């Protein structure tokens, strides 16, 4: 006897009248908003098209992408170190990582950026050298902490605190039996981290890291207060000269939207690859052969 396994059959859902009504209402609202936006002359879509690929805007976009990926790369490395420190059995090391994470997660990013930009008020000069000797040199903090440097330092240190918690959560998802098995094989702490903990924690870490990349890309707009000519600051510099505020803000918003959509695609692929959720049923159900016991008449 042959048949199809009922568990593999696609499940059909009957649409209710309320769903059709909701589609009609939402479509009418969307069409109304689209018509209002497209026909309102105050949006000045011609100006938006003119400045969308302007050299200043493109340079600001490139700087935004640089700050995003540089801060994420450095923040991830520092966050990995903080996560390892927080999981240490040596209490002073774990406490130090915990204090760092608490401070940088508990204060606004904007405040941190302004603080690092003005850190020269606290330390005008930094001395680098060998302790208890005259060998060393002084660095002018005001010259060192330029706007881009302050932005990169502020974003990196803040992101490290969040990445430390994401990585720590990934470490916690590794089963205790895996760690005990590594200990029974005589693995050192470093080898156990590289060979057992980190590979098995990646399915939990990578999707959340993708969300952080998108958040970082939009969060770079805060560095405009430091005078860094990223995407938003570039738009502000143009409309400060042309007084076309709304069209330039629309240009910046459209670029943020486009880049967010582009970054969301690989994020969704990573989530599908590394997610531990139950896999979806296949669209086409395969036929399954069901074996039944032969009847008595067929034995003769």
CSV table of C-alpha atoms in Angstrom, one decimal:
chain,number,residue,atom,x,y,z
A,1,UNK,CA,0.0,0.0,0.0
A,2,UNK,CA,1.3,3.4,-0.9
A,3,UNK,CA,0.3,6.8,0.4
A,4,UNK,CA,1.4,10.2,1.5
A,5,UNK,CA,2.5,10.8,5.0
A,6,UNK,CA,0.0,13.2,6.6
A,7,UNK,CA,2.7,15.1,8.4
A,8,UNK,CA,4.3,16.1,5.1
A,9,UNK,CA,1.1,17.5,3.6
A,10,UNK,CA,1.0,21.3,3.2
A,11,UNK,CA,-1.5,22.7,5.6
A,12,UNK,CA,-4.1,25.0,4.2
A,13,UNK,CA,-5.5,27.9,6.1
A,14,UNK,CA,-8.9,29.3,5.2
A,15,UNK,CA,-8.9,33.1,5.0
A,16,UNK,CA,-11.6,34.8,7.0
A,17,UNK,CA,-13.7,37.8,6.0
A,18,UNK,CA,-11.9,40.0,8.5
A,19,UNK,CA,-8.6,39.3,6.7
A,20,UNK,CA,-10.0,40.5,3.3
A,21,UNK,CA,-11.4,43.6,5.0
A,22,UNK,CA,-8.0,44.3,6.6
A,23,UNK,CA,-6.3,44.0,3.2
A,24,UNK,CA,-8.8,46.5,1.7
A,25,UNK,CA,-8.5,49.0,4.5
A,26,UNK,CA,-4.6,48.8,4.7
A,27,UNK,CA,-4.4,49.1,0.9
A,28,UNK,CA,-6.6,52.2,0.9
A,29,UNK,CA,-4.6,53.8,3.7
A,30,UNK,CA,-1.3,53.0,1.9
A,31,UNK,CA,-2.6,54.4,-1.4
A,32,UNK,CA,-3.8,57.5,0.3
A,33,UNK,CA,-0.4,58.1,2.0
A,34,UNK,CA,1.4,57.4,-1.3
A,35,UNK,CA,-0.8,59.8,-3.2
A,36,UNK,CA,-0.4,62.5,-0.6
A,37,UNK,CA,3.4,62.2,-0.5
A,38,UNK,CA,3.8,62.1,-4.3
A,39,UNK,CA,1.6,65.0,-5.1
A,40,UNK,CA,2.6,67.3,-2.3
A,41,UNK,CA,4.9,70.0,-3.9
A,42,UNK,CA,6.5,70.8,-0.5
A,43,UNK,CA,8.5,67.5,-0.6
A,44,UNK,CA,10.3,68.8,-3.7
A,45,UNK,CA,11.2,65.4,-5.2
A,46,UNK,CA,13.1,67.1,-7.9
A,47,UNK,CA,15.6,68.4,-5.4
A,48,UNK,CA,15.7,65.0,-3.8
A,49,UNK,CA,16.7,63.4,-7.1
A,50,UNK,CA,19.3,66.1,-7.7
A,51,UNK,CA,21.1,65.6,-4.4
A,52,UNK,CA,20.6,61.8,-4.0
A,53,UNK,CA,23.9,61.0,-5.8
A,54,UNK,CA,25.7,64.3,-5.0
A,55,UNK,CA,29.4,63.9,-4.3
A,56,UNK,CA,29.1,65.2,-0.7
A,57,UNK,CA,26.3,62.7,0.0
A,58,UNK,CA,28.3,59.8,-1.4
A,59,UNK,CA,31.4,60.8,0.5
A,60,UNK,CA,29.3,60.9,3.7
A,61,UNK,CA,27.8,57.5,2.9
A,62,UNK,CA,31.3,56.0,2.5
A,63,UNK,CA,32.4,57.4,5.8
A,64,UNK,CA,29.3,56.1,7.5
A,65,UNK,CA,30.0,52.6,6.1
A,66,UNK,CA,33.6,52.9,7.3
A,67,UNK,CA,32.6,53.8,10.8
A,68,UNK,CA,30.0,51.0,10.8
A,69,UNK,CA,32.3,48.2,9.8
A,70,UNK,CA,35.4,49.4,11.6
A,71,UNK,CA,33.5,49.9,14.9
A,72,UNK,CA,31.8,46.6,14.6
A,73,UNK,CA,35.0,44.7,13.9
A,74,UNK,CA,36.9,46.3,16.7
A,75,UNK,CA,33.9,46.2,19.0
A,76,UNK,CA,33.5,42.5,18.3
A,77,UNK,CA,37.1,41.7,19.1
A,78,UNK,CA,37.0,43.7,22.3
A,79,UNK,CA,33.6,42.2,23.2
A,80,UNK,CA,35.0,38.7,22.8
A,81,UNK,CA,37.7,39.6,25.3
A,82,UNK,CA,35.2,41.0,27.7
A,83,UNK,CA,33.0,38.0,27.4
A,84,UNK,CA,35.9,35.7,28.2
A,85,UNK,CA,36.9,37.9,31.1
A,86,UNK,CA,33.3,37.9,32.5
A,87,UNK,CA,33.2,34.1,32.4
A,88,UNK,CA,36.5,33.9,34.2
A,89,UNK,CA,36.7,32.1,37.6
A,90,UNK,CA,39.0,34.8,38.8
A,91,UNK,CA,36.7,37.3,40.5
A,92,UNK,CA,38.7,40.5,40.0
A,93,UNK,CA,38.8,39.9,36.2
A,94,UNK,CA,35.1,39.0,36.0
A,95,UNK,CA,34.2,42.0,38.1
A,96,UNK,CA,36.3,44.3,35.9
A,97,UNK,CA,34.5,43.1,32.8
A,98,UNK,CA,31.1,43.5,34.6
A,99,UNK,CA,31.8,47.1,35.6
A,100,UNK,CA,32.9,48.0,32.0
A,101,UNK,CA,29.7,46.5,30.5
A,102,UNK,CA,27.5,48.2,33.1
A,103,UNK,CA,29.0,51.6,32.5
A,104,UNK,CA,29.0,51.6,28.8
A,105,UNK,CA,25.5,50.0,28.5
A,106,UNK,CA,24.1,52.3,31.2
A,107,UNK,CA,25.1,55.6,29.6
A,108,UNK,CA,23.8,57.1,26.3
A,109,UNK,CA,26.0,56.7,23.3
A,110,UNK,CA,25.7,60.5,22.6
A,111,UNK,CA,27.1,61.3,26.0
A,112,UNK,CA,30.0,58.9,25.4
A,113,UNK,CA,30.8,60.4,22.1
A,114,UNK,CA,30.9,63.9,23.5
A,115,UNK,CA,33.0,62.7,26.4
A,116,UNK,CA,35.7,61.2,24.2
A,117,UNK,CA,35.7,64.2,22.0
A,118,UNK,CA,36.5,66.4,25.1
A,119,UNK,CA,38.7,64.0,26.9
A,120,UNK,CA,41.6,66.4,26.5
A,121,UNK,CA,40.1,68.6,29.1
A,122,UNK,CA,40.9,65.8,31.6
A,123,UNK,CA,44.2,64.6,30.1
A,124,UNK,CA,45.9,67.3,28.0
A,125,UNK,CA,48.9,65.0,27.4
A,126,UNK,CA,49.3,61.3,27.4
A,127,UNK,CA,52.7,59.8,28.4
A,128,UNK,CA,53.8,56.6,26.9
A,129,UNK,CA,57.0,55.0,28.1
A,130,UNK,CA,58.7,52.6,30.5
A,131,UNK,CA,57.6,53.1,34.2
A,132,UNK,CA,60.1,54.4,36.6
A,133,UNK,CA,62.5,55.6,33.8
A,134,UNK,CA,62.9,58.7,31.7
A,135,UNK,CA,62.3,56.7,28.5
A,136,UNK,CA,59.0,57.8,27.0
A,137,UNK,CA,57.1,60.4,25.0
A,138,UNK,CA,54.2,62.7,25.4
A,139,UNK,CA,51.2,62.8,23.0
A,140,UNK,CA,48.9,65.8,22.6
A,141,UNK,CA,45.5,64.4,23.4
A,142,UNK,CA,43.7,67.3,21.7
A,143,UNK,CA,45.5,66.6,18.4
A,144,UNK,CA,45.1,62.9,18.8
A,145,UNK,CA,41.4,62.9,19.5
A,146,UNK,CA,40.2,64.3,16.2
A,147,UNK,CA,36.4,64.1,15.5
A,148,UNK,CA,36.7,60.9,13.4
A,149,UNK,CA,39.0,59.3,16.1
A,150,UNK,CA,36.6,60.2,18.9
A,151,UNK,CA,33.7,58.8,16.9
A,152,UNK,CA,35.5,55.6,16.2
A,153,UNK,CA,36.6,55.2,19.8
A,154,UNK,CA,33.2,56.0,21.2
A,155,UNK,CA,31.3,53.7,18.9
A,156,UNK,CA,33.8,50.9,19.4
A,157,UNK,CA,33.8,51.0,23.2
A,158,UNK,CA,30.0,51.2,23.4
A,159,UNK,CA,29.5,48.4,20.9
A,160,UNK,CA,32.0,46.2,22.8
A,161,UNK,CA,29.7,46.2,25.8
A,162,UNK,CA,26.7,45.0,23.8
A,163,UNK,CA,28.8,42.4,21.8
A,164,UNK,CA,30.2,41.1,25.1
A,165,UNK,CA,26.6,40.3,26.3
A,166,UNK,CA,25.7,38.7,22.9
A,167,UNK,CA,28.8,36.5,23.0
A,168,UNK,CA,28.3,35.6,26.6
A,169,UNK,CA,24.8,34.6,25.8
A,170,UNK,CA,26.2,32.4,23.0
A,171,UNK,CA,28.6,30.8,25.4
A,172,UNK,CA,25.8,30.1,27.8
A,173,UNK,CA,23.9,28.2,25.0
A,174,UNK,CA,26.7,25.6,24.8
A,175,UNK,CA,25.7,22.5,26.8
A,176,UNK,CA,27.5,21.7,30.0
A,177,UNK,CA,28.1,18.2,28.7
A,178,UNK,CA,30.2,19.5,25.8
A,179,UNK,CA,32.4,21.4,28.2
A,180,UNK,CA,32.8,18.4,30.5
A,181,UNK,CA,33.7,16.3,27.5
A,182,UNK,CA,36.4,18.8,26.6
A,183,UNK,CA,37.7,18.8,30.1
A,184,UNK,CA,37.8,15.0,30.1
A,185,UNK,CA,40.0,15.1,27.0
A,186,UNK,CA,42.5,17.3,28.8
A,187,UNK,CA,41.9,20.4,26.6
A,188,UNK,CA,43.4,23.6,27.9
A,189,UNK,CA,41.2,26.7,28.4
A,190,UNK,CA,42.3,28.3,25.1
A,191,UNK,CA,41.8,25.1,23.1
A,192,UNK,CA,38.5,24.5,24.7
A,193,UNK,CA,37.4,28.0,23.8
A,194,UNK,CA,38.6,27.7,20.2
A,195,UNK,CA,37.6,24.1,19.4
A,196,UNK,CA,34.4,23.6,21.4
A,197,UNK,CA,32.7,26.7,22.9
A,198,UNK,CA,33.1,29.3,20.1
A,199,UNK,CA,32.1,27.0,17.2
A,200,UNK,CA,28.9,25.8,19.0
A,201,UNK,CA,28.1,29.3,20.2
A,202,UNK,CA,28.2,30.8,16.6
A,203,UNK,CA,24.5,29.9,15.8
A,204,UNK,CA,23.4,32.1,18.6
A,205,UNK,CA,25.9,34.9,18.1
A,206,UNK,CA,25.8,35.5,14.4
A,207,UNK,CA,22.1,36.4,14.0
A,208,UNK,CA,22.2,38.9,16.9
A,209,UNK,CA,25.4,40.4,15.5
A,210,UNK,CA,23.6,41.0,12.2
A,211,UNK,CA,21.1,43.1,14.1
A,212,UNK,CA,23.9,45.0,15.8
A,213,UNK,CA,25.4,45.9,12.4
A,214,UNK,CA,22.2,47.4,11.2
A,215,UNK,CA,21.8,49.3,14.5
A,216,UNK,CA,25.4,50.5,14.2
A,217,UNK,CA,24.8,51.8,10.7
A,218,UNK,CA,21.9,54.0,11.9
A,219,UNK,CA,23.6,54.9,15.1
A,220,UNK,CA,26.5,56.5,13.3
A,221,UNK,CA,24.2,59.5,12.7
A,222,UNK,CA,25.0,60.5,16.3
A,223,UNK,CA,28.6,61.4,15.4
A,224,UNK,CA,27.2,64.4,13.4
A,225,UNK,CA,27.3,66.3,16.7
A,226,UNK,CA,31.1,66.0,16.6
A,227,UNK,CA,31.3,67.6,13.2
A,228,UNK,CA,32.1,64.3,11.4
A,229,UNK,CA,31.0,64.6,7.8
A,230,UNK,CA,29.1,61.3,7.7
A,231,UNK,CA,25.8,60.9,5.8
A,232,UNK,CA,23.6,63.0,8.1
A,233,UNK,CA,26.2,65.7,8.6
A,234,UNK,CA,26.8,65.9,4.8
A,235,UNK,CA,23.1,66.5,4.3
A,236,UNK,CA,23.1,69.1,7.0
A,237,UNK,CA,26.1,70.9,5.4
A,238,UNK,CA,24.2,71.1,2.1
A,239,UNK,CA,20.8,72.4,3.5
A,240,UNK,CA,22.6,74.9,5.7
A,241,UNK,CA,23.8,76.5,2.5
A,242,UNK,CA,20.7,75.9,0.3
A,243,UNK,CA,17.9,76.1,3.0
A,244,UNK,CA,16.3,73.0,1.5
A,245,UNK,CA,16.0,71.1,4.8
A,246,UNK,CA,13.2,68.7,4.1
A,247,UNK,CA,14.5,67.4,0.7
A,248,UNK,CA,18.0,66.8,2.1
A,249,UNK,CA,16.7,65.0,5.1
A,250,UNK,CA,14.7,62.8,2.8
A,251,UNK,CA,17.9,62.1,0.8
A,252,UNK,CA,19.6,61.0,4.0
A,253,UNK,CA,16.6,58.9,5.1
A,254,UNK,CA,16.4,57.2,1.7
A,255,UNK,CA,20.1,56.2,1.9
A,256,UNK,CA,19.6,54.9,5.4
A,257,UNK,CA,16.6,52.9,4.2
A,258,UNK,CA,18.4,51.5,1.2
A,259,UNK,CA,21.5,50.4,3.1
A,260,UNK,CA,19.4,48.9,5.9
A,261,UNK,CA,17.5,46.8,3.3
A,262,UNK,CA,20.8,45.7,1.7
A,263,UNK,CA,22.3,44.7,5.1
A,264,UNK,CA,19.1,42.9,6.1
A,265,UNK,CA,19.4,40.5,3.2
A,266,UNK,CA,22.6,38.8,4.4
A,267,UNK,CA,21.3,39.0,7.9
A,268,UNK,CA,18.2,37.0,7.0
A,269,UNK,CA,20.4,34.4,5.2
A,270,UNK,CA,22.6,34.0,8.2
A,271,UNK,CA,19.5,33.6,10.4
A,272,UNK,CA,18.2,30.9,8.2
A,273,UNK,CA,21.6,29.1,8.2
A,274,UNK,CA,22.3,29.4,11.9
A,275,UNK,CA,18.9,29.4,13.4
A,276,UNK,CA,18.2,26.5,15.7
A,277,UNK,CA,14.5,26.8,15.3
A,278,UNK,CA,12.4,24.0,13.8
A,279,UNK,CA,12.9,23.7,10.1
A,280,UNK,CA,9.9,24.4,7.9
A,281,UNK,CA,8.1,21.7,6.1
A,282,UNK,CA,9.0,21.2,2.4
A,283,UNK,CA,6.6,22.8,-0.1
A,284,UNK,CA,6.2,19.6,-2.1
A,285,UNK,CA,5.4,16.6,-0.1
A,286,UNK,CA,7.2,13.5,-1.1
A,287,UNK,CA,5.4,10.2,-1.4
A,288,UNK,CA,6.1,7.8,1.4
A,289,UNK,CA,5.8,4.1,1.1
A,290,UNK,CA,3.8,2.6,4.0
A,291,UNK,CA,4.5,-1.1,4.6
A,292,UNK,CA,1.7,-3.1,6.0
A,293,UNK,CA,1.6,-6.6,7.2
A,294,UNK,CA,0.4,-9.2,4.6
A,295,UNK,CA,-3.0,-10.7,5.1
A,296,UNK,CA,-3.5,-14.4,5.7
A,297,UNK,CA,-4.9,-15.0,2.2
A,298,UNK,CA,-1.8,-13.6,0.6
A,299,UNK,CA,0.5,-16.0,2.4
A,300,UNK,CA,-0.8,-19.0,0.4
